[in-house]
Every structure is written in structure tokens, then in C-alpha cells.
CSV table of C-alpha atoms and ligand atoms in Angstrom, one decimal:
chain,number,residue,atom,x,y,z
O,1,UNK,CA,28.0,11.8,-11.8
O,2,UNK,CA,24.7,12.3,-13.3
O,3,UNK,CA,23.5,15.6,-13.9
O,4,UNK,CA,19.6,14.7,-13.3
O,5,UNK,CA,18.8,13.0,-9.6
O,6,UNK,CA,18.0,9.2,-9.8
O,7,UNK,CA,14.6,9.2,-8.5
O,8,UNK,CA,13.7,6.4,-5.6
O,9,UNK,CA,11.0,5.4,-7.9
O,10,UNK,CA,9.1,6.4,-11.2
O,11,UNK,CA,6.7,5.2,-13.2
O,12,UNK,CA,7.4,3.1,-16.5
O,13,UNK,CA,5.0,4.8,-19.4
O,14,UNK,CA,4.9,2.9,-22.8
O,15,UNK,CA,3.7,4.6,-26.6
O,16,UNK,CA,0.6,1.9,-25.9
O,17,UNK,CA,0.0,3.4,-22.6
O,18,UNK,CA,-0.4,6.8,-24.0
O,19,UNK,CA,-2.4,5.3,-27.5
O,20,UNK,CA,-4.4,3.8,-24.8
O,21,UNK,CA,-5.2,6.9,-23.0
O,22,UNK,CA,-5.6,9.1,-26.2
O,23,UNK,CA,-7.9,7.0,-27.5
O,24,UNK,CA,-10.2,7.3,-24.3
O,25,UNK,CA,-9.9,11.0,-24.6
O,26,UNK,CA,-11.6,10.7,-27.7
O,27,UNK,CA,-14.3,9.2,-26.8
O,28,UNK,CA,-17.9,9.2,-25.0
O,29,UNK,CA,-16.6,9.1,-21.3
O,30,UNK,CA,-14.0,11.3,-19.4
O,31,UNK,CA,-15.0,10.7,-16.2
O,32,UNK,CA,-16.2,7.1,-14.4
O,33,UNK,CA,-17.5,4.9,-17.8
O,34,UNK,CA,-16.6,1.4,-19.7
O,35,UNK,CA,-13.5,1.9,-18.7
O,36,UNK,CA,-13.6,1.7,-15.2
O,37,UNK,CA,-16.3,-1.4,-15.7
O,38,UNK,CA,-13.9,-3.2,-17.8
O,39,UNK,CA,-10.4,-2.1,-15.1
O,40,UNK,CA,-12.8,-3.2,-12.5
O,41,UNK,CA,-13.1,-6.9,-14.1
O,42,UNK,CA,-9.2,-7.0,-15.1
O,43,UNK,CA,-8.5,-7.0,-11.4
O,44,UNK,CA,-11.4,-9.0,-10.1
O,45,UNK,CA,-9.9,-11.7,-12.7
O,46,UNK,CA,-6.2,-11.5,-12.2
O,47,UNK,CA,-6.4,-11.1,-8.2
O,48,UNK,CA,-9.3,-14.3,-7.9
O,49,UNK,CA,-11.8,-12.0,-5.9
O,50,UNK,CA,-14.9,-11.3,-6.6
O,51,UNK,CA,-15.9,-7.5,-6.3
O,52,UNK,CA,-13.6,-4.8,-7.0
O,53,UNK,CA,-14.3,-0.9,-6.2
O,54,UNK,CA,-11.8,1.5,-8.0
O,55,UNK,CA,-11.5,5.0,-6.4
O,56,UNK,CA,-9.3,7.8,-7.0
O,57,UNK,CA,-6.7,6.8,-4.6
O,58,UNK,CA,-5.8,4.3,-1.9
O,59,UNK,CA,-7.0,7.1,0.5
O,60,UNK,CA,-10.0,7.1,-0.7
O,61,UNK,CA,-10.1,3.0,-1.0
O,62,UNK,CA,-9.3,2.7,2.9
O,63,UNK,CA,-11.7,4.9,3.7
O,64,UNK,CA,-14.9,3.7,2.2
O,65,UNK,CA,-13.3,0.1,3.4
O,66,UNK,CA,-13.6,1.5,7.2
O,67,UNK,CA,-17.3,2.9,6.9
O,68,UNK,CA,-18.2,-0.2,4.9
O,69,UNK,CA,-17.1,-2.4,7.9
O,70,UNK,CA,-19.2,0.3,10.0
O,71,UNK,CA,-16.1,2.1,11.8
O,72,UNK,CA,-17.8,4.8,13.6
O,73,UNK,CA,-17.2,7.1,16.9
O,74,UNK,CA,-16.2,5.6,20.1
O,75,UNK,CA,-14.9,2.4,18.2
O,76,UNK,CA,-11.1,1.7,18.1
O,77,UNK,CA,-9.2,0.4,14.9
O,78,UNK,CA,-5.0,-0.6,15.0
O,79,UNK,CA,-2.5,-0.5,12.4
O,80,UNK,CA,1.1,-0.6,12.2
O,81,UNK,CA,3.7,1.5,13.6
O,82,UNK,CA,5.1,1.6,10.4
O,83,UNK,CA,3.0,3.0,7.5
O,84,UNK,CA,1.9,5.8,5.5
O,85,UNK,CA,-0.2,8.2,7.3
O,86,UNK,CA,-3.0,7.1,5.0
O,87,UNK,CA,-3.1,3.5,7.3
O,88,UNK,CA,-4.0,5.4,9.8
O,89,UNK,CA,-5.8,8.9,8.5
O,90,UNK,CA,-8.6,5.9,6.9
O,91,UNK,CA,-9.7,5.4,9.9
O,92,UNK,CA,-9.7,9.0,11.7
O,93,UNK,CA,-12.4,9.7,9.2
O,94,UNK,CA,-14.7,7.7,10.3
O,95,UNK,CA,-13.9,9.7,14.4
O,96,UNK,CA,-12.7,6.7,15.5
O,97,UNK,CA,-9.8,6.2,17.8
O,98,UNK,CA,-6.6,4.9,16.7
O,99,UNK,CA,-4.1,2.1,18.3
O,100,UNK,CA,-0.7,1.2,16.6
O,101,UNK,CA,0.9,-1.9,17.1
O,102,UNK,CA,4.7,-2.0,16.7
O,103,UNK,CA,6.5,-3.9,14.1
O,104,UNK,CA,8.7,-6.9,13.5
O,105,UNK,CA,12.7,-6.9,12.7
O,106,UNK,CA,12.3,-9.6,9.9
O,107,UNK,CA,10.2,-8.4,7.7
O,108,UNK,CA,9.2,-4.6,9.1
O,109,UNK,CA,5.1,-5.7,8.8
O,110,UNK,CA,3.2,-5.4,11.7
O,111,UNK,CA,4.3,-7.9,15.0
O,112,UNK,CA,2.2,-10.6,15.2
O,113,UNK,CA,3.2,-11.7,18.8
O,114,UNK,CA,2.8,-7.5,19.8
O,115,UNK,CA,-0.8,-7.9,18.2
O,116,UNK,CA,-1.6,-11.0,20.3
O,117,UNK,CA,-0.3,-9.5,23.0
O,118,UNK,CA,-2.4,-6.3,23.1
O,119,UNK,CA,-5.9,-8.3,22.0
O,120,UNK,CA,-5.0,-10.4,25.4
O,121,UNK,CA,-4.7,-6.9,27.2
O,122,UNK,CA,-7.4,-4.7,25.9
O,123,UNK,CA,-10.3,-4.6,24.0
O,124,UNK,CA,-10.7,-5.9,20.8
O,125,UNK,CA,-10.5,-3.6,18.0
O,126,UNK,CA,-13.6,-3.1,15.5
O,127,UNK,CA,-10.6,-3.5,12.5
O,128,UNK,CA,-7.0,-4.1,12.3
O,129,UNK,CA,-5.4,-2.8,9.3
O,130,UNK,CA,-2.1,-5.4,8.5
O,131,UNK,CA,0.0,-3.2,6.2
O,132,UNK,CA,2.1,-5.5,3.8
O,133,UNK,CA,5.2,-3.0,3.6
O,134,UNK,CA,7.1,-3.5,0.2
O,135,UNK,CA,4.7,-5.5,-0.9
O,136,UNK,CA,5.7,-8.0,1.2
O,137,UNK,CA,2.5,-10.1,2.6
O,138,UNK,CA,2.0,-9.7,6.3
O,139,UNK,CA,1.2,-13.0,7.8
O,140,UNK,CA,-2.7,-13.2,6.6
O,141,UNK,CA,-3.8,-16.7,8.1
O,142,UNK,CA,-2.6,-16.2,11.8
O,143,UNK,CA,-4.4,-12.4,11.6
O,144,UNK,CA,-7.5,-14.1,10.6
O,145,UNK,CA,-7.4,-16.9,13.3
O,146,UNK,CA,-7.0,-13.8,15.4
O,147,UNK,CA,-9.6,-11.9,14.3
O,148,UNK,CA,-12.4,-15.1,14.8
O,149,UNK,CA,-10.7,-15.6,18.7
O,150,UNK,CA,-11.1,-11.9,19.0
O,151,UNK,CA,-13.8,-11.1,16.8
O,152,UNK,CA,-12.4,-8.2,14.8
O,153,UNK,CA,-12.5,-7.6,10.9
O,154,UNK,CA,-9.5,-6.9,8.3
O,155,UNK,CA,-8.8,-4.7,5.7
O,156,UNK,CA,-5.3,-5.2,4.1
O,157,UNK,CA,-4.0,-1.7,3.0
O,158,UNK,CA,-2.0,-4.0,0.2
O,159,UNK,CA,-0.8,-0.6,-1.5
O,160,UNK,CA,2.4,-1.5,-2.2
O,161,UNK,CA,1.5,-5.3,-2.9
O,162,UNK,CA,0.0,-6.3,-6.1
O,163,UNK,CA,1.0,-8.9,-7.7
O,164,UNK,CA,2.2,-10.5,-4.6
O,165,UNK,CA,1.4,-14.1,-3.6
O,166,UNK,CA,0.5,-15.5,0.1
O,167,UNK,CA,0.1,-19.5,0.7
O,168,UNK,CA,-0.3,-19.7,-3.7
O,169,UNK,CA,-3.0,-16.9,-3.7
O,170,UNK,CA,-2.6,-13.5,-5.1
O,171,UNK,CA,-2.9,-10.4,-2.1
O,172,UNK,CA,-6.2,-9.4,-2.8
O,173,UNK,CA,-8.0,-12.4,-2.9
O,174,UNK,CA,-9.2,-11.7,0.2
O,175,UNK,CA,-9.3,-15.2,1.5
O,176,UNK,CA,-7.8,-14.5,4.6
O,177,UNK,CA,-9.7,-10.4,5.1
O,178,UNK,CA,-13.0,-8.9,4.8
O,179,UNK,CA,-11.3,-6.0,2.1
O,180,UNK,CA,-8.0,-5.5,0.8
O,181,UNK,CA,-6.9,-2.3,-0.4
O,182,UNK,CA,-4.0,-1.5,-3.7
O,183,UNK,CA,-2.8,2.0,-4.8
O,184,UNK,CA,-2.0,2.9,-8.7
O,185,UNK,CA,0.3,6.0,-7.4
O,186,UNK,CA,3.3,6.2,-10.2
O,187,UNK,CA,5.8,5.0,-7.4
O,188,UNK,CA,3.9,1.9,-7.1
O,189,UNK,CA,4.0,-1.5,-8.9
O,190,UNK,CA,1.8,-0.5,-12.0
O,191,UNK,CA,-0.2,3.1,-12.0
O,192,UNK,CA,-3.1,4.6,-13.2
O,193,UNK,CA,-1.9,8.5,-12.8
O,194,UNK,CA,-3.7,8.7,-9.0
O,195,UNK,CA,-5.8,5.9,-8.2
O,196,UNK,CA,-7.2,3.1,-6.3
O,197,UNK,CA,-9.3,0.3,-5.4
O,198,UNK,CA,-11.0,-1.9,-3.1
O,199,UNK,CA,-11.5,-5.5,-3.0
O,200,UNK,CA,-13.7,-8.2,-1.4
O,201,UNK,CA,-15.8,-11.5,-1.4
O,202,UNK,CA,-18.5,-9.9,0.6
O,203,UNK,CA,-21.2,-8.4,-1.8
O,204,UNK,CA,-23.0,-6.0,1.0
O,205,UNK,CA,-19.5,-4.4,1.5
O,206,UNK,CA,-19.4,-4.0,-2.4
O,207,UNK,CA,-22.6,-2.4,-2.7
O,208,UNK,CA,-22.2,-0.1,0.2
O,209,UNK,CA,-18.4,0.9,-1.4
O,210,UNK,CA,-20.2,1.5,-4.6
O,211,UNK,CA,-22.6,3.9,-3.1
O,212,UNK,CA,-19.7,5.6,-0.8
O,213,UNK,CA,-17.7,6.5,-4.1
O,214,UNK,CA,-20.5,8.3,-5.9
O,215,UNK,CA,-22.0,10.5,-3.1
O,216,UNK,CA,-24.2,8.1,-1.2
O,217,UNK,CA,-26.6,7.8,-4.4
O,218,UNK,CA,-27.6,4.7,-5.4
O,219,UNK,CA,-29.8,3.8,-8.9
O,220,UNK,CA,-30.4,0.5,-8.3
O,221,UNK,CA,-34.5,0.2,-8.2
O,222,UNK,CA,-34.2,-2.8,-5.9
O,223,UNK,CA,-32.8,-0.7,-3.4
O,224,UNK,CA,-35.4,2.5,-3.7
O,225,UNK,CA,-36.8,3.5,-0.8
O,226,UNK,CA,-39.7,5.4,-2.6
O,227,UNK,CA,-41.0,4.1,-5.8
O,228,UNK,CA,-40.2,5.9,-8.7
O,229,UNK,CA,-39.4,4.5,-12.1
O,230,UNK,CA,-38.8,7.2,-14.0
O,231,UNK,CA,-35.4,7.0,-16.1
O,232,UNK,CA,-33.8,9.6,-14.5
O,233,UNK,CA,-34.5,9.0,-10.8
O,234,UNK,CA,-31.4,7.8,-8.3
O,235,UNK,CA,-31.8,8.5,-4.6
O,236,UNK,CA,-28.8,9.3,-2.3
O,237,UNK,CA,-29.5,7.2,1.1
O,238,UNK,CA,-26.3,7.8,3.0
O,239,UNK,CA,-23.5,10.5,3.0
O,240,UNK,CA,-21.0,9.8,0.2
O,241,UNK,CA,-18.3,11.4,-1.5
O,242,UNK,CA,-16.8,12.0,-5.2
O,243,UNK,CA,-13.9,9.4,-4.9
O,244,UNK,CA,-15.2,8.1,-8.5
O,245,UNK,CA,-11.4,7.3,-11.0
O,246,UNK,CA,-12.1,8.7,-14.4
O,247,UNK,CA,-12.4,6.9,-17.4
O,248,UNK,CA,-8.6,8.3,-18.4
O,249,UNK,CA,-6.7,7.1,-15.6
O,250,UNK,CA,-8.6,3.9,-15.6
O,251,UNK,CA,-7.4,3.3,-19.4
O,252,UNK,CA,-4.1,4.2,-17.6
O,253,UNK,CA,-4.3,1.5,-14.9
O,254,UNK,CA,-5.5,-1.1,-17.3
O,255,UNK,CA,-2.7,-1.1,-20.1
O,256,UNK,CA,-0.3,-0.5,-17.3
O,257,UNK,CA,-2.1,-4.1,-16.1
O,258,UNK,CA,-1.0,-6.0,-18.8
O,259,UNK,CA,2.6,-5.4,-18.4
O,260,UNK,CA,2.3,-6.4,-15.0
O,261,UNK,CA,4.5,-9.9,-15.7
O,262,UNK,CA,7.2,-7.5,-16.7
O,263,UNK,CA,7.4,-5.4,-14.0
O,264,UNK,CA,7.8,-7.8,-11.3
O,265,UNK,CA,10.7,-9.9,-13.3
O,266,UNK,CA,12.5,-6.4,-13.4
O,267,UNK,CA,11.9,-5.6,-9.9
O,268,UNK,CA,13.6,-8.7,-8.7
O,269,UNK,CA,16.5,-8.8,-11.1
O,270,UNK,CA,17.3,-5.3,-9.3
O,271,UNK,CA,16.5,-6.5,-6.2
O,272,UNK,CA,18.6,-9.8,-6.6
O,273,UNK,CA,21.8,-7.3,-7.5
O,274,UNK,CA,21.8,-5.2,-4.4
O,275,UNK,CA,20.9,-9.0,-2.5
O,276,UNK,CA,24.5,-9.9,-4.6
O,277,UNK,CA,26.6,-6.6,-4.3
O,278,UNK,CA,25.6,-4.9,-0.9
O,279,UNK,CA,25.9,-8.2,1.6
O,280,UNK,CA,29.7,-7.7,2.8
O,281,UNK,CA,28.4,-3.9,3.8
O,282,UNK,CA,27.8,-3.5,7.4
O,283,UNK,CA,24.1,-3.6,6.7
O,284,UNK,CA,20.9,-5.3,8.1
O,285,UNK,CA,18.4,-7.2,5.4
O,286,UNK,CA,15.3,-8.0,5.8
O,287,UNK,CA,14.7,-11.8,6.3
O,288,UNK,CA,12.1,-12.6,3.8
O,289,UNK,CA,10.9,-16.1,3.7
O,290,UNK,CA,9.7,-16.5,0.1
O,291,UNK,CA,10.6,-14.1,-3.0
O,292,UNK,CA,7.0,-14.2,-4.3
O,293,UNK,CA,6.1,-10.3,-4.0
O,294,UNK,CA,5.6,-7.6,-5.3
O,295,UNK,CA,9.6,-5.9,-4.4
O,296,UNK,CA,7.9,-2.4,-4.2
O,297,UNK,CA,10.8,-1.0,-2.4
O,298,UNK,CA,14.3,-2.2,-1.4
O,299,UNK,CA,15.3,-1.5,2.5
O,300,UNK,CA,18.0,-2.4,4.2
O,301,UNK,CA,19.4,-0.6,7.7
O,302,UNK,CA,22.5,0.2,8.7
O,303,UNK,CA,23.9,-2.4,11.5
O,304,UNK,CA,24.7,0.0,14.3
O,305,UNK,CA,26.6,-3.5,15.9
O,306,UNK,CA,28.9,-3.0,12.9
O,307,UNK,CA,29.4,0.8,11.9
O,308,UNK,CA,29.4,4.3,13.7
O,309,UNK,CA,28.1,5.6,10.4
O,310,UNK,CA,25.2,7.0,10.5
O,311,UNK,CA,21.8,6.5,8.0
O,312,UNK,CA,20.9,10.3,8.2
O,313,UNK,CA,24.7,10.7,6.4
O,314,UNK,CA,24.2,8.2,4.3
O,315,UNK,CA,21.3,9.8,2.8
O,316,UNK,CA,22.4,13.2,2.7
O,317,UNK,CA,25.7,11.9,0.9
O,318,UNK,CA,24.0,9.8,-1.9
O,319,UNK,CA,21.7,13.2,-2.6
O,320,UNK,CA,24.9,15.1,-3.1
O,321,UNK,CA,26.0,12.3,-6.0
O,322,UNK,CA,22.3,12.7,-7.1
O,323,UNK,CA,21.3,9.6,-5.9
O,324,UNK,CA,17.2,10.0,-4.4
O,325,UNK,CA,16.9,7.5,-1.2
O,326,UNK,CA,13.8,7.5,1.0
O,327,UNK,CA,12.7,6.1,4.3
O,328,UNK,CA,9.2,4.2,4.7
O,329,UNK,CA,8.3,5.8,7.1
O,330,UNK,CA,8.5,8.4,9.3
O,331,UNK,CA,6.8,6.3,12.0
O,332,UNK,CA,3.2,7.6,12.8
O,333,UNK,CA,3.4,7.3,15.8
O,334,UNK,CA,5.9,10.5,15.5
O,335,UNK,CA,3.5,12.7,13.7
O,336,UNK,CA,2.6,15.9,15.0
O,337,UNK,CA,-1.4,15.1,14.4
O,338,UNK,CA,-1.3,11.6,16.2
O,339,UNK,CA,0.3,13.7,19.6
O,340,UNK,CA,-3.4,13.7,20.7
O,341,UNK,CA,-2.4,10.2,21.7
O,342,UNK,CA,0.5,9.8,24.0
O,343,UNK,CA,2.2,7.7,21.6
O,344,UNK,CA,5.6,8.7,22.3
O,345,UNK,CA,5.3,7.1,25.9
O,346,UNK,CA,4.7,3.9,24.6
O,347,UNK,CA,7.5,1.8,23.7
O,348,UNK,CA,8.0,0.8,19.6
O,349,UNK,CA,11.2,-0.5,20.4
O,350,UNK,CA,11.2,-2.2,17.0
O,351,UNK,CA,9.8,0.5,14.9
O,352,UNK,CA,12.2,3.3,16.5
O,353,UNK,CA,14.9,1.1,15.7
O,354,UNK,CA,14.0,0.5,12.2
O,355,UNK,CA,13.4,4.2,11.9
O,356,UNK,CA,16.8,5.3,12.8
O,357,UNK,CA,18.7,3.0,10.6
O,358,UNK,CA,16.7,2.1,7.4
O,359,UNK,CA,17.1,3.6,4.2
O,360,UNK,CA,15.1,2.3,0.6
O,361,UNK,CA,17.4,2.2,-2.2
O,362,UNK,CA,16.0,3.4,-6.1
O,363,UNK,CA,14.0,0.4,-7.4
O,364,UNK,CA,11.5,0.4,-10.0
O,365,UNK,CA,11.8,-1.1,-13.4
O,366,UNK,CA,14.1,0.5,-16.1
O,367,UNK,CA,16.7,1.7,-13.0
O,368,UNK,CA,19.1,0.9,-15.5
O,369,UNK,CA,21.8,-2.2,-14.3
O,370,UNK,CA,24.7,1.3,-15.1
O,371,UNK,CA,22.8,3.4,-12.4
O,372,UNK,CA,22.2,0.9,-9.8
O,373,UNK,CA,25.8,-0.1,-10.2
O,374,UNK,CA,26.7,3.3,-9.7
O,375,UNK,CA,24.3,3.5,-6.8
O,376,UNK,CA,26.4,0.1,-5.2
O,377,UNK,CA,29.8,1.8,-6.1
O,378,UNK,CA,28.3,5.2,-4.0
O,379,UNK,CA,27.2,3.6,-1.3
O,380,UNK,CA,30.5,1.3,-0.8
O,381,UNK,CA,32.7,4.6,-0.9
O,382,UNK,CA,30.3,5.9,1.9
O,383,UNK,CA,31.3,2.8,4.0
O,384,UNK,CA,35.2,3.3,2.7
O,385,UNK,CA,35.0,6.9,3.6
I,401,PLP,C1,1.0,1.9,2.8
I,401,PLP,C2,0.3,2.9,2.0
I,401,PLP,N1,-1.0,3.1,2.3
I,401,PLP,C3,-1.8,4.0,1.6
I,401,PLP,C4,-1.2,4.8,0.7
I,401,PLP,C5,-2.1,5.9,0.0
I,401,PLP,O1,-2.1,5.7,-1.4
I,401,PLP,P1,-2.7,6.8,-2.3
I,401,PLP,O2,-1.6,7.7,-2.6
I,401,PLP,O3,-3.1,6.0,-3.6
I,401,PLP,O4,-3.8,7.4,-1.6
I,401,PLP,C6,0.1,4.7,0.4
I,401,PLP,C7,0.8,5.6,-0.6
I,401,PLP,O5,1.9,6.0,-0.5
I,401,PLP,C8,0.9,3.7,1.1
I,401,PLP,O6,2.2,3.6,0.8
């Protein structure tokens, strides 16, 4: 047994990482500088897209994506069932009124025939947020035939997908969205400390994202609305906030970028072992069509068909062998806050389900192969027991 708890997740931090991050402490710029200019063009060229806005979180990200798109009172925006409160919180903001749309049992991202469904039955939204849960891409090209048939505009909340491919295109090329969104948290797939950004082909969504992150303020003379040419003059022309990344985490994000090839191959040969060790378990896996992504976390559920075991005991016995599990998510639809909606008298037949038997196993890079066998060997004796 292992005297510290294996964590779900955790961050990989390398000696050039810190050099990296040192060195920007020594220099001109703490906060937002070159090095957010030169993070911002890392991901512009690796994802194929051609603006990139990085914020302090994917928070942040989602909702600067919203006001950009011009969410605003009395209009209605939908997400999944089955995401971080974030999805949703982006949106609530902006005071406008949230829809969920339950999920599918093959790959836990948003239902596609639930989605079509509801646009047939109601009124479009003004956005639909697709959540690509484990990194796993949501299906992009069918949303965006959608969205022209039913006039409504995407944002991807892609937080737990970079570095994940759809129809030979990196998420976050936006070819198929009007913004995707990625989050540099330590559990996800590379980090920058806390941090975000936002992503997009369209330039006036750019520029209003750039003012949105720095209080509304613009210093672009083009723009002025009185002229002044003055060096120090900058107007602020809308309401704003601070969600500006420093220079330091952004040094963060962008050696943590170049490792990024590394990451992934580690995350699928950890993924491919559980694949290998767990299937003769009475458990439920997800039925991924391609391998290309980003493997952000590893669910599986427990087959209820198969097993009176339950997942609530499973978790609470792998924390007693120091073993950290997690579930994603605690459905929002069963938050307190979201009440205000009647939620729980609409049927998420899918998303309850997954919610009462899923479970995501530790995966993240350097889990080493000793502690994930010991993780397998655990979780068989649970079955055994
Ligand atoms: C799906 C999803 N969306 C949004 C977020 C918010 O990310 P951040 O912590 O960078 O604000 C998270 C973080 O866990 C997430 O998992």
C-alpha cells in the first residue's frame, strides 16, 4: 500500500519548465507581456487557427466567448448535461437562460439526436456549447449543419481536448465553431499554473475578446472614438474585466507546449493498459470510434446488468488503499444553483445513468506502469470481494 494517495491527475513539471519560468521572473514583465504574445502564436500555429485569446482560466475563456457572440438577457444558450459547472456558469454571466441537453452512452458528449430533437421542439438557442468530455471530440460537423438549419452559433468548451484531432484537424481549429475554448489547469493535458484561452477564425470576435480581458479598454487608434494621439491615451468602450494570464504562467503554458508530443503517447499507453487489463470486469467502456485525442481522463461504469456492486463502494474502497478516483461530473442539472430551473423533472435518462455508475480512474503521464498495476490489481479484488 502506498503511504501518499495516488492522485486522479497531476501535473508533469520538468527542471526546463521551472528554468523557463525563473528566467521570466527575472525579467521586464510579470504580468501580461512577450510572453503571452509569443504563447498566443505557439497555439495559433500548432492548433491551425487564426486568433488566439489567453485568459486566466477557461472560466474566464467561455465567458468572454459568450459576450463576444453577444449572449445577453432574455436569450437562451444549451450545453450538456454532463459538464463542469463552468459550461454552464459562462453563460449565466451574461443573465441569460440556460437549457441542457442530455448525453449519449457511447461516448458521454452531448446527444446529437436529443439536440435535434429539442431545436425541432423549441426555439433555437443563441449558442450551444458541445463539451468534448475527455478530450474526446463531440461530433463537430453534424453540430454545425445544425447550427446553419437552425441558425445558432458554437463555442466548443474543448477544456479537456488539446491536442485532439476531428476529421484530420486539430480541436481548436475552429473549422466546424465560431470559438473553441482549452483550459491549462494542472489536471489537464499540458498547464500553465491557472489559465486559459480562446480561439477563432473570426477577427471581430478576436478584437472584442481582446478588449473583454483587459477591462473593456482598447489602445488601438483605429478604434478611438475621440481623437487623441497622445502616447498614453487608451479608452475603455465597453465593460471588461482583469482576466489578463501573466507573463509567468504563460512561460509555464509554453514550455509545457513543447512536450505536448509526449504527453499524449503517455496518456494512451496508460489508457491502452486499463483497455488490456480491466475488460473481463463487469464494466461498461466507452465506445470511442478513433483513438486520436487527447485521453484527458479514463471512465468506465460499472455494468449494473452484470454486478450488484455498487460505484459509490467502489470509490470509497480504492480511497481506503489510497487510490484518488473521481467522477466527471456531478450532473448540472443536480446542482443546487440550477434548481431555479425545474431540471430534475426533466428526464436525462442517459446522464442519470452515467452518473450513478461511472467512475475515472488516475491517468496522467508519469502514473507509473507499478501504480496503475496496482490500481488494476485493487480494483479486481473489489470485484472478487
Ligand atoms: C469541461 C470544463 N469546462 C471548463 C472548465 C473550467 O476550466 P478552468 O479551471 O480553467 O476555469 C473545466 C475545468 O475543470 C472543465 O473541465
Amino acid at each position: 500500500m502506498y503511504k501518499k494517495k495516488i492522485p486522479y491527475s497531476r501535473q508533469s513539471i520538468s527542471k526546463l519548465d521551472i528554468k523557463e519560468v525563473v528566467k521570466t521572473l527575472k525579467s521586464d514583465f510579470l504580468t501580461s507581456g512577450p510572453q503571452v504574445l509569443k504563447f498566443e502564436k505557439e497555439i495559433q500555429k500548432y492548433l491551425k487557427v487564426k486568433y488566439a485569446v489567453c485568459v486566466n482560466s477557461a472560466t474566464s475563456a467561455l465567458h468572454i466567448s459568450c459576450m463576444a457572440l453577444g449572449l445577453r438577457k432574455k436569450d437562451e444558450f444549451w450545453t450538456s448535461t454532463n459538464s463542469f459547472v463552468a459550461s454552464a456558469n459562462c453563460g449565466e454571466f451574461c443573465g441569460a437562460k440556460l437549457d441542457l441537453v442530455d448525453i449519449n452512452l457511447d461516448d458521454f458528449n452531448i446527444s446529437l439526436e436529443q439536440l435535434e430533437k429539442k431545436l425541432i421542439n423549441k426555439k433555437s438557442p443563441k449558442i450551444v456549447i458541445p463539451v468534448h468530455l475527455a478530450g474526446y471530440p463531440s461530433d463537430l460537423k453534424k453540430i454545425s449543419y445544425l447550427s446553419k438549419k437552425h441558425n445558432f452559433k458554437i463555442i466548443e468548451d474543448a477544456s479537456h481536448a488539446f491536442g485532439s484531432e476531428y476529421m484530420k484537424s486539430k480541436i481548436g481549429s475552429c473549422k466546424y465553431s465560431d470559438i473553441a475554448v482549452f483550459s491549462f489547469h494542472p489536471v489537464k493535458i499540458f498547464t500553465s499554473g491557472e489559465g486559459g484561452v480562446l480561439v477563432t477564425n473570426n477577427k471581430n470576435y478576436y478584437e472584442k475578446a481582446l478588449m473583454l480581458r483587459n477591462h473593456g479598454i482598447t489602445r488601438d487608434k483605429k478604434r478611438y472614438y475621440y481623437k487623441k494621439n497622445n502616447s498614453i491615451y487608451y479608452e475603455q468602450q465597453i465593460l471588461g474585466y482583469n482576466y489578463r494570464l501573466s507573463d509567468l504562467h504563460a512561460a509555464l503554458g509554453s514550455s509545457q507546449l513543447k512536450k505536448i508530443h509526449i504527453f499524449e503517447k503517455l496518456r494512451f499507453k496508460i489508457k491502452k493498459r486499463y483497455d488490456q487489463k480491466l475488460n473481463k470486469l463487469p464494466l461498461l467502456f466507452p465506445k470511442y470510434k478513433n483513438t486520436n485525442f487527447s485521453n484527458h481522463l479514463y471512465i468506465v461504469l460499472i455494468d449494473p446488468t452484470k454486478t450488484k456492486k455498487k460505484r459509490d463502494s467502489l470509490i470509497e474502497f480504492l480511497n481506503k488503499k489510497m487510490i484518488t478516483t473521481s467522477v466527471h461530473y456531478i450532473p448540472i442539472h443536480k446542482q443546487p444553483y440550477y434548481k431555479k430551473y425545474n431540471f430534475l423533472s426533466k428526464n436525462f435518462r442517459n446522464s442519470n445513468f452515467y452518473y450513478n455508475n461511472a467512475i475515472s480512474l488516475p491517468i496522467f503521464p508519469y502514473l507509473t506502469t507499478e501504480k496503475q498495476n496496482y490500481i488494476i490489481k485493487c480494483i479486481e479484488k473489489f470485484f472478487q470481494k
